[in-house]
Amino acid sequence: MAATLYPPLRIRDIPGPQPGQFGVLEKAYRPHKNLVAQNRELEAIRETRDKQNREAKTELNKIQFDELSSTKAFHAEVRREVERRLNHTDHKLEERRERLRDLLATEEAQFLAETASSQESLSERIGKMRQKAKRIREEKESEHARLVQEKYDQRFRRDCAELRELQSKELDYELGNEHLWQMKEKFDRKKDHQAEEEFWTKLWYDDIAKKKEREDRDAQEAKAKSESMSKIIREQMQAIDADRGLQKSKRKEYSEAAWAQFRAQKDEQAAEFQEKLRKQEEQKRILDTVLT
């Protein structure tokens, strides 16, 4: 403790009254009471700061523990809610499966009952087969009669020249009507296309005219705005020039007044100095006269 608080002893050389020199030990260093009190205050401050740091660290650990506990509780609550909803979904799914099983069993029983009630006897089946065979035979006979009649018609048309001529005229008439209808449709389509082209052309020219009118109006407005801005700027410049001239004239008047005041002060000081010199000369002359 002494080695840390007290500095090492030093030897100071003091020339004595006799020839030569001798060494004298310096007085041992003792700290002042104020230094001891200051060291105690520093220790107390250090201990207080360490205590505050420990308390702050403890509070931080408590806050972190509370946050971790609240997070765990929240995750546990979420897990329980998810499990509850999954169990509820499973229960509803099982109920739907039970209802579907009951419905399937009911439909199966109904189908079996309908199948058992719809079983036919042998005599009914033979009657239905006979009716079906009769219907098929009638259809074949009617088809055969239609083919025979069609063959007769073809032979009649082949052997009859007048009928062929009438059929060719009818065909020519139908072809002519078809050609006329196609030409009319083509003419109408061309007319509609031309009307559509005229409409879009007129719309395009109207759009160009409106665009040009809008551009001219915008140019006029821009020109008017530019002229108004130029007029405002000229007025502002004129006002600034007038203000500058006024300020210049004021500064000139102030400088002239200050220069006149300065000259008056200088003249007054010169007059006072001359008066003072005159008085000094008068006093000197009087003193010289008195001394003489």
GROMACS .gro file of N, CA and C in nm, residues 174-238:
model
  195
  174GLU      N    1  -8.181  -2.066 -11.038
  174GLU     CA    2  -8.125  -2.061 -10.904
  174GLU      C    3  -7.981  -2.009 -10.906
  175LEU      N    4  -7.903  -2.055 -11.009
  175LEU     CA    5  -7.765  -2.004 -11.020
  175LEU      C    6  -7.762  -1.855 -11.049
  176GLY      N    7  -7.855  -1.808 -11.136
  176GLY     CA    8  -7.860  -1.665 -11.164
  176GLY      C    9  -7.897  -1.584 -11.041
  177ASN      N   10  -7.996  -1.633 -10.966
  177ASN     CA   11  -8.032  -1.564 -10.841
  177ASN      C   12  -7.916  -1.561 -10.742
  178GLU      N   13  -7.846  -1.675 -10.734
  178GLU     CA   14  -7.732  -1.680 -10.644
  178GLU      C   15  -7.624  -1.582 -10.686
  179HIS      N   16  -7.600  -1.575 -10.822
  179HIS     CA   17  -7.499  -1.481 -10.871
  179HIS      C   18  -7.541  -1.336 -10.845
  180LEU      N   19  -7.669  -1.306 -10.870
  180LEU     CA   20  -7.719  -1.171 -10.842
  180LEU      C   21  -7.707  -1.137 -10.693
  181TRP      N   22  -7.742  -1.234 -10.611
  181TRP     CA   23  -7.734  -1.209 -10.466
  181TRP      C   24  -7.590  -1.185 -10.423
  182GLN      N   25  -7.496  -1.264 -10.483
  182GLN     CA   26  -7.354  -1.244 -10.451
  182GLN      C   27  -7.306  -1.107 -10.497
  183MET      N   28  -7.352  -1.068 -10.623
  183MET     CA   29  -7.311  -0.936 -10.671
  183MET      C   30  -7.368  -0.825 -10.582
  184LYS      N   31  -7.495  -0.839 -10.542
  184LYS     CA   32  -7.556  -0.739 -10.453
  184LYS      C   33  -7.484  -0.734 -10.319
  185GLU      N   34  -7.452  -0.852 -10.266
  185GLU     CA   35  -7.379  -0.855 -10.138
  185GLU      C   36  -7.242  -0.791 -10.151
  186LYS      N   37  -7.174  -0.819 -10.267
  186LYS     CA   38  -7.043  -0.757 -10.290
  186LYS      C   39  -7.055  -0.606 -10.301
  187PHE      N   40  -7.161  -0.559 -10.375
  187PHE     CA   41  -7.181  -0.415 -10.389
  187PHE      C   42  -7.211  -0.350 -10.253
  188ASP      N   43  -7.297  -0.418 -10.174
  188ASP     CA   44  -7.329  -0.363 -10.041
  188ASP      C   45  -7.205  -0.360  -9.951
  189ARG      N   46  -7.126  -0.467  -9.960
  189ARG     CA   47  -7.005  -0.472  -9.878
  189ARG      C   48  -6.908  -0.363  -9.918
  190LYS      N   49  -6.895  -0.340 -10.055
  190LYS     CA   50  -6.808  -0.234 -10.104
  190LYS      C   51  -6.859  -0.097 -10.061
  191LYS      N   52  -6.991  -0.080 -10.067
  191LYS     CA   53  -7.051   0.047 -10.026
  191LYS      C   54  -7.030   0.071  -9.877
  192ASP      N   55  -7.049  -0.034  -9.796
  192ASP     CA   56  -7.027  -0.018  -9.651
  192ASP      C   57  -6.881   0.013  -9.622
  193HIS      N   58  -6.791  -0.055  -9.696
  193HIS     CA   59  -6.649  -0.029  -9.675
  193HIS      C   60  -6.613   0.114  -9.712
  194GLN      N   61  -6.671   0.162  -9.827
  194GLN     CA   62  -6.645   0.300  -9.869
  194GLN      C   63  -6.700   0.399  -9.767
  195ALA      N   64  -6.822   0.370  -9.714
  195ALA     CA   65  -6.881   0.459  -9.614
  195ALA      C   66  -6.796   0.459  -9.487
  196GLU      N   67  -6.748   0.343  -9.453
  196GLU     CA   68  -6.662   0.335  -9.333
  196GLU      C   69  -6.533   0.411  -9.354
  197GLU      N   70  -6.473   0.398  -9.476
  197GLU     CA   71  -6.350   0.473  -9.505
  197GLU      C   72  -6.376   0.623  -9.501
  198GLU      N   73  -6.489   0.666  -9.560
  198GLU     CA   74  -6.522   0.809  -9.556
  198GLU      C   75  -6.542   0.857  -9.412
  199PHE      N   76  -6.609   0.773  -9.332
  199PHE     CA   77  -6.631   0.812  -9.192
  199PHE      C   78  -6.500   0.829  -9.118
  200TRP      N   79  -6.409   0.728  -9.133
  200TRP     CA   80  -6.280   0.737  -9.063
  200TRP      C   81  -6.195   0.850  -9.118
  201THR      N   82  -6.205   0.876  -9.252
  201THR     CA   83  -6.129   0.989  -9.308
  201THR      C   84  -6.179   1.121  -9.252
  202LYS      N   85  -6.314   1.135  -9.249
  202LYS     CA   86  -6.371   1.258  -9.193
  202LYS      C   87  -6.333   1.272  -9.045
  203LEU      N   88  -6.338   1.160  -8.973
  203LEU     CA   89  -6.300   1.166  -8.832
  203LEU      C   90  -6.153   1.203  -8.816
  204TRP      N   91  -6.068   1.151  -8.908
  204TRP     CA   92  -5.925   1.184  -8.900
  204TRP      C   93  -5.902   1.332  -8.929
  205TYR      N   94  -5.971   1.385  -9.035
  205TYR     CA   95  -5.955   1.527  -9.066
  205TYR      C   96  -6.008   1.614  -8.952
  206ASP      N   97  -6.121   1.573  -8.893
  206ASP     CA   98  -6.175   1.649  -8.779
  206ASP      C   99  -6.077   1.649  -8.663
  207ASP      N  100  -6.017   1.531  -8.641
  207ASP     CA  101  -5.919   1.522  -8.532
  207ASP      C  102  -5.800   1.611  -8.558
  208ILE      N  103  -5.752   1.612  -8.684
  208ILE     CA  104  -5.638   1.699  -8.719
  208ILE      C  105  -5.676   1.846  -8.700
  209ALA      N  106  -5.800   1.882  -8.744
  209ALA     CA  107  -5.843   2.022  -8.730
  209ALA      C  108  -5.852   2.062  -8.583
  210LYS      N  109  -5.910   1.971  -8.501
  210LYS     CA  110  -5.920   2.001  -8.357
  210LYS      C  111  -5.782   2.011  -8.294
  211LYS      N  112  -5.694   1.920  -8.336
  211LYS     CA  113  -5.558   1.924  -8.281
  211LYS      C  114  -5.487   2.053  -8.319
  212LYS      N  115  -5.504   2.096  -8.446
  212LYS     CA  116  -5.442   2.221  -8.489
  212LYS      C  117  -5.502   2.340  -8.415
  213GLU      N  118  -5.636   2.336  -8.400
  213GLU     CA  119  -5.700   2.445  -8.326
  213GLU      C  120  -5.651   2.450  -8.182
  214ARG      N  121  -5.638   2.330  -8.122
  214ARG     CA  122  -5.588   2.326  -7.984
  214ARG      C  123  -5.445   2.375  -7.975
  215GLU      N  124  -5.361   2.336  -8.074
  215GLU     CA  125  -5.223   2.383  -8.074
  215GLU      C  126  -5.217   2.535  -8.091
  216ASP      N  127  -5.303   2.588  -8.185
  216ASP     CA  128  -5.305   2.734  -8.203
  216ASP      C  129  -5.349   2.804  -8.075
  217ARG      N  130  -5.453   2.747  -8.010
  217ARG     CA  131  -5.500   2.808  -7.886
  217ARG      C  132  -5.392   2.802  -7.778
  218ASP      N  133  -5.324   2.686  -7.770
  218ASP     CA  134  -5.217   2.676  -7.672
  218ASP      C  135  -5.104   2.773  -7.703
  219ALA      N  136  -5.073   2.789  -7.834
  219ALA     CA  137  -4.967   2.883  -7.871
  219ALA      C  138  -5.006   3.025  -7.836
  220GLN      N  139  -5.134   3.061  -7.863
  220GLN     CA  140  -5.180   3.195  -7.827
  220GLN      C  141  -5.176   3.217  -7.677
  221GLU      N  142  -5.222   3.114  -7.602
  221GLU     CA  143  -5.218   3.127  -7.457
  221GLU      C  144  -5.075   3.139  -7.407
  222ALA      N  145  -4.984   3.057  -7.464
  222ALA     CA  146  -4.844   3.065  -7.424
  222ALA      C  147  -4.785   3.203  -7.458
  223LYS      N  148  -4.824   3.254  -7.579
  223LYS     CA  149  -4.776   3.386  -7.618
  223LYS      C  150  -4.829   3.493  -7.524
  224ALA      N  151  -4.959   3.481  -7.489
  224ALA     CA  152  -5.017   3.580  -7.397
  224ALA      C  153  -4.950   3.571  -7.260
  225LYS      N  154  -4.929   3.447  -7.215
  225LYS     CA  155  -4.860   3.432  -7.086
  225LYS      C  156  -4.720   3.488  -7.091
  226SER      N  157  -4.650   3.460  -7.203
  226SER     CA  158  -4.513   3.513  -7.217
  226SER      C  159  -4.513   3.665  -7.217
  227GLU      N  160  -4.609   3.724  -7.292
  227GLU     CA  161  -4.617   3.870  -7.295
  227GLU      C  162  -4.650   3.927  -7.157
  228SER      N  163  -4.744   3.860  -7.088
  228SER     CA  164  -4.779   3.909  -6.954
  228SER      C  165  -4.660   3.896  -6.859
  229MET      N  166  -4.588   3.782  -6.871
  229MET     CA  167  -4.470   3.764  -6.786
  229MET      C  168  -4.363   3.867  -6.820
  230SER      N  169  -4.345   3.893  -6.950
  230SER     CA  170  -4.247   3.994  -6.990
  230SER      C  171  -4.286   4.131  -6.937
  231LYS      N  172  -4.418   4.161  -6.946
  231LYS     CA  173  -4.465   4.289  -6.895
  231LYS      C  174  -4.441   4.300  -6.744
  232ILE      N  175  -4.474   4.191  -6.674
  232ILE     CA  176  -4.453   4.192  -6.528
  232ILE      C  177  -4.305   4.206  -6.495
  233ILE      N  178  -4.220   4.132  -6.572
  233ILE     CA  179  -4.075   4.140  -6.546
  233ILE      C  180  -4.024   4.280  -6.575
  234ARG      N  181  -4.073   4.344  -6.688
  234ARG     CA  182  -4.032   4.481  -6.719
  234ARG      C  183  -4.075   4.576  -6.608
  235GLU      N  184  -4.200   4.558  -6.560
  235GLU     CA  185  -4.245   4.644  -6.451
  235GLU      C  186  -4.160   4.624  -6.326
  236GLN      N  187  -4.130   4.495  -6.297
  236GLN     CA  188  -4.046   4.469  -6.180
  236GLN      C  189  -3.907   4.528  -6.198
  237MET      N  190  -3.850   4.514  -6.320
  237MET     CA  191  -3.718   4.572  -6.345
  237MET      C  192  -3.722   4.724  -6.333
  238GLN      N  193  -3.829   4.785  -6.388
  238GLN     CA  194  -3.841   4.930  -6.373
  238GLN      C  195  -3.853   4.972  -6.227
   0.00000   0.00000   0.00000
